[in-house]
Amino acid sequence: MLQIGIVIYDDAEVLDFAGPYEVFSTAARLCDTPPWQVSLISEHRNVIARGGFPVQSHFTLADHPSLDVLLVSGGVHTSAMENPLLLKALREAGVSARWVTSVCTGAFLLAEAGLLTNQRVTTHWEDIADLGQRFPTLDVQENVRWVEDGNRLTSAGISAGIDMSLHLVEKLHSRKLAEGTARQMDYAWQQ
């Protein structure tokens, strides 16, 4: 069974992690044999996401299983960018992961951890210029929902993470499952 880990931190954007979580858990539920397990991972078990939303993660950075898919959520990422424990954990998880992905400003964390270096990437429209200035070797794309470059997959802001996650369901399993998941979620998938 594949392991999909969604990394969150204090002030993570709620839909950045809840949207992909819903996609992957719904897709697994639609299968006779679930193809993956999805979990939330954070430095400490309890996180306060944006808007004061309390979240309890399944695993910490120290005890999570080896990941096939690493997904880093966005949000107010300034403190996370200065957290050496988080960046080290991302780097270690990303080295062996089959897919390294981010939603919104999670791309900043992947770049800071050295997991995005010269790839085509995207992020929230408000942060496009900042990402390009801070990491000038990245090829930052505008006006797209997500960008796939090798095994790196980044999405634009917030709800775009749902579209990217449905795309990843198609890559990991099948288009039929991705379409069935979108239908089950009553979601208009922007491909």
Tab-separated table of C-alpha atoms in Angstrom:
chain	number	residue	atom	x	y	z
A	1	MET	CA	0.000	0.000	0.000
A	2	LEU	CA	1.352	3.427	-0.956
A	3	GLN	CA	1.930	5.996	1.778
A	4	ILE	CA	0.822	9.561	1.074
A	5	GLY	CA	1.996	12.080	3.669
A	6	ILE	CA	0.672	15.630	3.845
A	7	VAL	CA	2.968	17.881	5.868
A	8	ILE	CA	1.326	20.667	7.859
A	9	TYR	CA	2.526	23.252	10.360
A	10	ASP	CA	1.084	26.098	12.426
A	11	ASP	CA	-0.774	28.536	10.151
A	12	ALA	CA	-1.035	26.021	7.297
A	13	GLU	CA	-3.924	26.904	4.972
A	14	VAL	CA	-6.799	24.563	5.843
A	15	LEU	CA	-7.932	23.746	2.303
A	16	ASP	CA	-4.298	23.241	1.228
A	17	PHE	CA	-4.208	20.042	3.272
A	18	ALA	CA	-7.897	19.213	3.771
A	19	GLY	CA	-8.638	19.353	0.025
A	20	PRO	CA	-5.920	16.866	-0.994
A	21	TYR	CA	-6.714	14.726	2.064
A	22	GLU	CA	-10.338	14.513	0.930
A	23	VAL	CA	-9.290	13.624	-2.627
A	24	PHE	CA	-6.962	10.793	-1.594
A	25	SER	CA	-9.213	9.399	1.137
A	26	THR	CA	-12.299	9.515	-1.114
A	27	ALA	CA	-10.404	7.814	-3.940
A	28	ALA	CA	-9.226	5.062	-1.582
A	29	ARG	CA	-12.771	4.576	-0.337
A	30	LEU	CA	-13.989	4.046	-3.903
A	31	CYS	CA	-11.582	1.135	-4.454
A	32	ASP	CA	-12.255	-2.487	-3.473
A	33	THR	CA	-8.726	-2.584	-2.084
A	34	PRO	CA	-7.454	0.847	-1.006
A	35	PRO	CA	-4.299	1.624	-3.025
A	36	TRP	CA	-2.891	4.001	-0.410
A	37	GLN	CA	-3.072	5.364	3.072
A	38	VAL	CA	-3.090	9.137	3.504
A	39	SER	CA	-1.912	10.826	6.676
A	40	LEU	CA	-1.167	14.243	8.113
A	41	ILE	CA	2.370	14.812	9.379
A	42	SER	CA	3.672	17.677	11.511
A	43	GLU	CA	6.492	18.483	13.882
A	44	HIS	CA	4.182	18.191	16.873
A	45	ARG	CA	1.000	16.121	16.930
A	46	ASN	CA	-1.209	19.189	17.456
A	47	VAL	CA	-1.227	22.040	14.966
A	48	ILE	CA	-3.197	25.276	14.828
A	49	ALA	CA	-3.915	25.925	11.150
A	50	ARG	CA	-5.070	29.232	9.658
A	51	GLY	CA	-8.074	30.797	11.265
A	52	GLY	CA	-7.330	29.031	14.567
A	53	PHE	CA	-8.387	25.651	13.152
A	54	PRO	CA	-7.055	22.903	15.502
A	55	VAL	CA	-5.697	19.766	13.839
A	56	GLN	CA	-4.268	16.561	15.246
A	57	SER	CA	-1.803	14.866	12.899
A	58	HIS	CA	-1.488	11.117	12.471
A	59	PHE	CA	2.312	11.227	12.680
A	60	THR	CA	5.136	13.537	13.644
A	61	LEU	CA	8.190	14.327	11.552
A	62	ALA	CA	10.048	11.804	13.710
A	63	ASP	CA	7.699	8.807	13.470
A	64	HIS	CA	5.983	8.845	10.070
A	65	PRO	CA	6.292	5.907	7.663
A	66	SER	CA	8.446	6.076	4.550
A	67	LEU	CA	6.510	8.108	1.987
A	68	ASP	CA	5.705	7.367	-1.623
A	69	VAL	CA	4.100	10.800	-1.989
A	70	LEU	CA	5.264	13.837	-0.043
A	71	LEU	CA	2.804	16.740	-0.194
A	72	VAL	CA	3.626	20.009	1.557
A	73	SER	CA	0.758	22.369	2.270
A	74	GLY	CA	1.009	26.117	1.995
A	75	GLY	CA	-0.072	28.826	4.359
A	76	VAL	CA	1.790	31.406	6.393
A	77	HIS	CA	5.132	29.714	5.833
A	78	THR	CA	7.615	32.274	7.214
A	79	SER	CA	8.278	30.445	10.506
A	80	ALA	CA	8.329	27.070	8.751
A	81	MET	CA	11.009	28.382	6.354
A	82	GLU	CA	13.255	28.966	9.356
A	83	ASN	CA	12.632	25.585	10.985
A	84	PRO	CA	15.730	23.411	10.406
A	85	LEU	CA	14.024	20.288	11.789
A	86	LEU	CA	11.132	20.633	9.330
A	87	LEU	CA	13.418	21.367	6.366
A	88	LYS	CA	15.654	18.392	7.203
A	89	ALA	CA	12.613	16.098	7.514
A	90	LEU	CA	11.272	17.302	4.147
A	91	ARG	CA	14.662	16.738	2.512
A	92	GLU	CA	14.923	13.209	3.922
A	93	ALA	CA	11.343	12.268	2.987
A	94	GLY	CA	11.674	13.790	-0.474
A	95	VAL	CA	14.828	11.881	-1.408
A	96	SER	CA	13.044	8.527	-1.436
A	97	ALA	CA	9.518	9.670	-2.364
A	98	ARG	CA	8.125	8.712	-5.746
A	99	TRP	CA	6.360	12.104	-5.952
A	100	VAL	CA	7.334	15.390	-4.275
A	101	THR	CA	4.426	17.827	-4.339
A	102	SER	CA	3.173	21.059	-2.856
A	103	VAL	CA	0.060	23.175	-2.686
A	104	CYS	CA	0.299	26.955	-2.853
A	105	THR	CA	3.244	28.345	-0.859
A	106	GLY	CA	4.386	24.845	0.080
A	107	ALA	CA	6.666	25.299	-2.951
A	108	PHE	CA	8.750	27.735	-0.895
A	109	LEU	CA	9.397	25.017	1.700
A	110	LEU	CA	10.325	22.441	-0.946
A	111	ALA	CA	12.741	24.935	-2.533
A	112	GLU	CA	14.241	25.911	0.816
A	113	ALA	CA	14.741	22.209	1.590
A	114	GLY	CA	16.558	21.761	-1.742
A	115	LEU	CA	13.843	19.569	-3.266
A	116	LEU	CA	12.984	22.126	-5.949
A	117	THR	CA	16.059	23.493	-7.677
A	118	ASN	CA	15.556	24.260	-11.378
A	119	GLN	CA	12.132	22.786	-12.145
A	120	ARG	CA	9.065	24.418	-13.637
A	121	VAL	CA	6.842	25.247	-10.653
A	122	THR	CA	3.889	27.346	-9.585
A	123	THR	CA	2.363	28.752	-6.419
A	124	HIS	CA	-0.427	31.082	-5.346
A	125	TRP	CA	-0.789	34.025	-7.770
A	126	GLU	CA	0.035	36.461	-4.974
A	127	ASP	CA	3.392	34.760	-4.342
A	128	ILE	CA	4.608	34.134	-7.914
A	129	ALA	CA	7.042	37.091	-7.991
A	130	ASP	CA	8.379	36.357	-4.500
A	131	LEU	CA	9.054	32.698	-5.344
A	132	GLY	CA	10.961	33.693	-8.482
A	133	GLN	CA	13.004	36.325	-6.653
A	134	ARG	CA	13.849	34.129	-3.705
A	135	PHE	CA	14.696	31.079	-5.859
A	136	PRO	CA	15.872	32.484	-9.218
A	137	THR	CA	16.830	29.076	-10.670
A	138	LEU	CA	13.185	27.960	-10.588
A	139	ASP	CA	11.082	28.406	-13.719
A	140	VAL	CA	7.972	29.879	-12.087
A	141	GLN	CA	4.797	29.495	-14.161
A	142	GLU	CA	1.801	31.845	-13.968
A	143	ASN	CA	-1.870	31.308	-14.759
A	144	VAL	CA	-1.841	27.520	-14.360
A	145	ARG	CA	-3.585	25.258	-11.832
A	146	TRP	CA	-0.600	22.939	-11.421
A	147	VAL	CA	2.756	22.164	-12.998
A	148	GLU	CA	4.317	18.721	-13.385
A	149	ASP	CA	8.067	18.519	-13.986
A	150	GLY	CA	9.465	15.009	-13.648
A	151	ASN	CA	8.313	13.727	-10.283
A	152	ARG	CA	7.788	17.248	-8.956
A	153	LEU	CA	4.219	18.515	-8.894
A	154	THR	CA	3.285	21.975	-7.607
A	155	SER	CA	-0.072	23.707	-7.578
A	156	ALA	CA	-1.341	27.244	-7.499
A	157	GLY	CA	-3.286	28.512	-4.520
A	158	ILE	CA	-5.615	26.728	-2.163
A	159	SER	CA	-8.372	25.087	-4.271
A	160	ALA	CA	-5.864	24.294	-7.057
A	161	GLY	CA	-4.471	21.657	-4.705
A	162	ILE	CA	-7.660	19.652	-5.214
A	163	ASP	CA	-7.176	19.729	-8.992
A	164	MET	CA	-3.525	18.719	-8.614
A	165	SER	CA	-4.456	15.882	-6.245
A	166	LEU	CA	-7.028	14.518	-8.707
A	167	HIS	CA	-4.303	14.621	-11.371
A	168	LEU	CA	-2.066	12.652	-9.014
A	169	VAL	CA	-4.822	10.074	-8.434
A	170	GLU	CA	-4.856	9.600	-12.209
A	171	LYS	CA	-1.041	9.221	-12.283
A	172	LEU	CA	-0.960	6.794	-9.329
A	173	HIS	CA	-4.032	4.760	-10.277
A	174	SER	CA	-6.270	5.656	-13.224
A	175	ARG	CA	-8.224	8.386	-14.931
A	176	LYS	CA	-11.410	6.464	-14.135
A	177	LEU	CA	-10.684	6.682	-10.404
A	178	ALA	CA	-9.803	10.396	-10.644
A	179	GLU	CA	-13.043	11.149	-12.481
A	180	GLY	CA	-15.047	8.986	-10.069
A	181	THR	CA	-13.454	10.778	-7.116
A	182	ALA	CA	-14.307	14.206	-8.521
A	183	ARG	CA	-17.873	13.047	-9.131
A	184	GLN	CA	-18.186	11.594	-5.620
A	185	MET	CA	-16.915	14.890	-4.215
A	186	ASP	CA	-19.339	16.794	-6.454
A	187	TYR	CA	-16.315	18.769	-7.608
A	188	ALA	CA	-15.782	20.341	-11.047
A	189	TRP	CA	-12.230	19.151	-11.761
A	190	GLN	CA	-10.245	21.792	-13.634
A	191	GLN	CA	-7.851	19.745	-15.714
